[in-house]
Short mmCIF file of C-alpha atoms in Angstrom, two decimals:
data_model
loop_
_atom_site.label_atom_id
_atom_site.label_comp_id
_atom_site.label_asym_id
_atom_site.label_seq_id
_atom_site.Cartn_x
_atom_site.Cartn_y
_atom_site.Cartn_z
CA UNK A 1462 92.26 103.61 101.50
CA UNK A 1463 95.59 104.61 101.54
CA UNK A 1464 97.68 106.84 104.53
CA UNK A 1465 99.83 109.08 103.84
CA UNK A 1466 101.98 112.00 105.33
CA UNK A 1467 102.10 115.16 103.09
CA UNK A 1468 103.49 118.80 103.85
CA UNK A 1469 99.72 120.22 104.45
CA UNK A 1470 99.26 124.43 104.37
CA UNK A 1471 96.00 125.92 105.66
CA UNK A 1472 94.22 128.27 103.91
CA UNK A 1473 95.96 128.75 100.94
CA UNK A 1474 94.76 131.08 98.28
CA UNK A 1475 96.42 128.89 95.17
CA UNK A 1476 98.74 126.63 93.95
CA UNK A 1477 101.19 129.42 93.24
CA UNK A 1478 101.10 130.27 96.99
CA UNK A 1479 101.41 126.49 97.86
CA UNK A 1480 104.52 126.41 96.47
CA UNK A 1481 106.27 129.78 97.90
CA UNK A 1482 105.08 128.81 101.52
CA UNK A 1483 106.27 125.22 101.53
CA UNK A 1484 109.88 125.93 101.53
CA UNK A 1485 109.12 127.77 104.45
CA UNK A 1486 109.07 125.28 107.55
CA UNK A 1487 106.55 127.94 109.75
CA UNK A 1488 103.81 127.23 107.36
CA UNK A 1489 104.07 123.81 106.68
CA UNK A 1490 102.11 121.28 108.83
CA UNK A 1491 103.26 117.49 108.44
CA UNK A 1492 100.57 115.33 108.77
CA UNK A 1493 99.02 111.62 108.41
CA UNK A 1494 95.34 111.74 106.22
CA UNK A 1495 93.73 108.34 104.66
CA UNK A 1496 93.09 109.23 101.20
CA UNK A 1497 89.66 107.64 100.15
CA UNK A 1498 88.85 108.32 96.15
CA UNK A 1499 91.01 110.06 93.34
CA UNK A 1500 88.83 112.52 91.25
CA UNK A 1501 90.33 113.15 88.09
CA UNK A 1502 89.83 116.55 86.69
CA UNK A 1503 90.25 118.12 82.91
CA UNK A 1504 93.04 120.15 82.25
CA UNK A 1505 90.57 123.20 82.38
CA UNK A 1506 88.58 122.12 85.55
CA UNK A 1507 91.90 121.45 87.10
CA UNK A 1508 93.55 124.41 86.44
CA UNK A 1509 90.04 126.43 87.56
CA UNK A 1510 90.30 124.69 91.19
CA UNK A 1511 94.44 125.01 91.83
CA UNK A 1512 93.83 128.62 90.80
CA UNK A 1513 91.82 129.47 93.96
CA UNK A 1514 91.53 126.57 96.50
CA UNK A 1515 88.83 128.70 98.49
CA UNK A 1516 86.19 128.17 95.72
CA UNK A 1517 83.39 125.98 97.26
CA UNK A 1518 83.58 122.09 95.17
CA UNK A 1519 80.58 120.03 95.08
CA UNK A 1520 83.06 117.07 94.34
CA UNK A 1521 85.11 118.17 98.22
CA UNK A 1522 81.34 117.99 100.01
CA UNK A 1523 81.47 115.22 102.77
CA UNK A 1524 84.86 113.97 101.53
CA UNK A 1525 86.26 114.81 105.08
CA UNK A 1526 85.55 112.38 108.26
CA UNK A 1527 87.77 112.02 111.25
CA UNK A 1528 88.65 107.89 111.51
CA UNK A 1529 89.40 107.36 115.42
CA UNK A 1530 91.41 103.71 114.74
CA UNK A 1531 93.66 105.30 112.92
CA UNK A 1532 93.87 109.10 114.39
CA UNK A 1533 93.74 110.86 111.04
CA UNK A 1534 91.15 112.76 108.63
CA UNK A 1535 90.34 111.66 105.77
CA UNK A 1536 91.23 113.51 102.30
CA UNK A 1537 91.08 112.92 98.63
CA UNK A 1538 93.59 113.16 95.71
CA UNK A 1539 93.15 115.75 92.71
CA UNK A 1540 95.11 115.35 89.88
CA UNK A 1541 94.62 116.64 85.89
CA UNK A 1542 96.48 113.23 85.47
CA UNK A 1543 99.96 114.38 85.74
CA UNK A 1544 100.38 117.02 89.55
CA UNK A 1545 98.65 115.42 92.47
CA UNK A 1546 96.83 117.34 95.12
CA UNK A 1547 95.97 116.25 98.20
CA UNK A 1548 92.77 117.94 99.88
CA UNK A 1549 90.94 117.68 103.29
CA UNK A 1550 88.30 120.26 104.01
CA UNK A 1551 88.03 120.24 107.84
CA UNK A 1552 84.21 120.30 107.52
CA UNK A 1553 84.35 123.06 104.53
CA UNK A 1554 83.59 123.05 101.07
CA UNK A 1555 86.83 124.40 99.87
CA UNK A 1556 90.02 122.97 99.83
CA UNK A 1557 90.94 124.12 103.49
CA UNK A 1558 94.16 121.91 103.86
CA UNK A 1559 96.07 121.60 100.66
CA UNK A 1560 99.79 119.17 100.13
CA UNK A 1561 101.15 118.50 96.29
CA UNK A 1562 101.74 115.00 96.68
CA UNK A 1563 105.36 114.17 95.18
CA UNK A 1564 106.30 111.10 92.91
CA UNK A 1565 108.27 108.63 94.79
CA UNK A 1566 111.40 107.49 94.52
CA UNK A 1567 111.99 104.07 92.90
CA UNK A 1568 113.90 101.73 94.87
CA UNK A 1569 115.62 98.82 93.62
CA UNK A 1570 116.09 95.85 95.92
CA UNK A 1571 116.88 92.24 95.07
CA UNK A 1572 114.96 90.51 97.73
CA UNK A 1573 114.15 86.40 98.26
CA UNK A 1574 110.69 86.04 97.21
CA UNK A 1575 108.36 82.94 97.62
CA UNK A 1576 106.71 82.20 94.69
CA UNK A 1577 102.43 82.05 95.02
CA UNK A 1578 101.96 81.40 99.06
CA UNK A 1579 98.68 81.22 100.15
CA UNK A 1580 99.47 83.32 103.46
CA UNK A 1581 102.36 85.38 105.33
CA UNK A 1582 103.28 81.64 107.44
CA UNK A 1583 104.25 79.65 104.13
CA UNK A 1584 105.65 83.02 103.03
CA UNK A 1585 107.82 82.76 105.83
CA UNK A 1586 108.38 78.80 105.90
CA UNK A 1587 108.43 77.49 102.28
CA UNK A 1588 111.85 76.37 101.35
CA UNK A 1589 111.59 77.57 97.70
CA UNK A 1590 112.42 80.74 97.27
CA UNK A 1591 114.11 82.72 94.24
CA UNK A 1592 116.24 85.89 94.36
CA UNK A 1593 114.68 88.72 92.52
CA UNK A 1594 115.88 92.32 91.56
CA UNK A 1595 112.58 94.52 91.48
CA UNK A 1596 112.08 98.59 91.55
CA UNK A 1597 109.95 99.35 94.31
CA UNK A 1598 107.38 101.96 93.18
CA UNK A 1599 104.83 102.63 95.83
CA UNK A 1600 104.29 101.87 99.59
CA UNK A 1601 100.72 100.97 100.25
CA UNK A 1602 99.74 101.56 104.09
CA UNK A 1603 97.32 99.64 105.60
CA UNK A 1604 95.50 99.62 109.16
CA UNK A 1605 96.00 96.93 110.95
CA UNK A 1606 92.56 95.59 110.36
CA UNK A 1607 93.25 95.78 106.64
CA UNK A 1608 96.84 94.01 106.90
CA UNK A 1609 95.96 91.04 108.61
CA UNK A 1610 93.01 89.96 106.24
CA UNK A 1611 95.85 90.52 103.63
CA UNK A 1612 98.65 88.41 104.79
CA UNK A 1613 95.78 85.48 105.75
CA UNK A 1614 95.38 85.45 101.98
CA UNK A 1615 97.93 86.46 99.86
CA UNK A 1616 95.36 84.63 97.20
CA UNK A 1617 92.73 87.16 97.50
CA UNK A 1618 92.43 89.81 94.40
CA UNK A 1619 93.14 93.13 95.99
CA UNK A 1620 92.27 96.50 94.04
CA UNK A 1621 95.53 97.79 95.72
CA UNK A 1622 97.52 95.74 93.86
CA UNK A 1623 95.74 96.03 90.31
CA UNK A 1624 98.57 97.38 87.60
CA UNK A 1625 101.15 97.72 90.26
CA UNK A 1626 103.47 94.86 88.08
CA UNK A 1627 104.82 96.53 84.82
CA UNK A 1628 108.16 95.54 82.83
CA UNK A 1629 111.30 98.47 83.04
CA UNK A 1630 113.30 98.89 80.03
CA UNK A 1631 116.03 97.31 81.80
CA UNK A 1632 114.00 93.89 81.98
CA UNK A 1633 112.98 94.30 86.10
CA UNK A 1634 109.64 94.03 87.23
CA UNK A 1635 107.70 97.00 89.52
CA UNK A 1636 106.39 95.87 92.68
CA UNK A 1637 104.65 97.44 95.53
CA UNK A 1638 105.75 97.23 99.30
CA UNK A 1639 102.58 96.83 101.75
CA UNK A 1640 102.97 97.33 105.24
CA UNK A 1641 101.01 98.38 108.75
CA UNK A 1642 103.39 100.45 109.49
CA UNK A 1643 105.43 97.60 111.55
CA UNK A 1644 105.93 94.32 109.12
CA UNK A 1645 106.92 95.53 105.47
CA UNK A 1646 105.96 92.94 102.58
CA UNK A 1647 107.27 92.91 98.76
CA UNK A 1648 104.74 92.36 96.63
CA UNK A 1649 105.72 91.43 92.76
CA UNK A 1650 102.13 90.27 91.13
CA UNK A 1651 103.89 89.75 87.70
CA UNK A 1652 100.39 91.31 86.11
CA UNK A 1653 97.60 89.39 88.19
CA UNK A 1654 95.90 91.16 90.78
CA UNK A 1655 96.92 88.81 93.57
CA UNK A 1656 100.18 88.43 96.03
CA UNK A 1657 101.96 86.35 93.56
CA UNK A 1658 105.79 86.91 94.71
CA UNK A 1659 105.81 87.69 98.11
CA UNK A 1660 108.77 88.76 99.98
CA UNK A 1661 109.28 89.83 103.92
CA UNK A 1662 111.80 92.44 104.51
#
């Protein structure tokens, strides 16, 4: 599960619309959703659906739930592979709230990283550390639930962090920045699916 806060627009005939209306600030509605699943369309299919978001989707049915820990609905992500749309359906079967989800920028830190803790308290206490330039790709919220199992074992394979570590042409590694919204961690798995590098910012 991952939260995020997109520009949302209600009731939006198409993708074409989308776009006029959200460089208008009246229409657009920032908001918090948990995206649960990504479902990967076809060119064709894809093009089909952002063409008129009030066509009824078997693949939107039940895809919306209100999560009271958190305080936000939950949505999913459609993408043809390349654009990325964000969808929660209030309770319909149509794409009712619609955001384009934007790339992020990359952001390149050189941080102090501690090199395979088992937890967030040697993170934070091991004298070895090693300085480290690395792009930071993504930021990867977590609930607070979610983020405290994580830091009490940085060992632990986590799907969030599968393929987040891939080689720039300028020799840095990609890492991932995972946070509750309070603490922010650095997260450089150098390929395995575990908190290898780990640094606190």
């Amino acid at each position: 599960m991952e939260i995020k806060k997109l520009k949302f627009i209600s009731k939006v005939k198409d993708l074409k619309e989308y776009m006029e209306r959200v460089q208008e600030p009246k229409y657009v509605e920032e908001e918090e959703v948990a995206i649960i699943k990504t479902i990967t369309l076809s060119i064709k299919e894809f093009k089909k659906f952002t063409s008129d978001f009030f066509e009824a989707q078997d693949f939107l049915i039940n895809t919306c739930d209100w999560l009271e820990q958190e305080k936000v609905f939950t949505a999913v992500r459609v993408t043809d592979g390349a654009t990325k749309i964000v969808v929660y359906t209030y309770g319909n079967k149509y794409a009712r709230y619609v955001a384009v989800e934007e790339e992020p920028k990359i952001e390149i830190k050189t941080l102090s990283f501690a090199s395979k803790p088992s937890d967030i308290v040697e993170a934070k206490n091991t004298k070895y550390r090693e300085r480290s330039t690395v792009a930071i790709v993504k930021t990867i919220i977590l609930s607070k639930k979610e983020f405290l199992a994580f830091i009490n074992d940085f060992f632990h394979e986590w799907s969030f962090l599968k393929e987040t570590c891939i080689e720039l042409e300028d020799g840095i590694f990609t890492a991932v920045r995972i946070t509750d919204g309070v603490t922010k961690i650095v997260v450089d798995t150098q390929g395995f699916n575990y908190a290898r590098y780990v640094a606190l910012e």
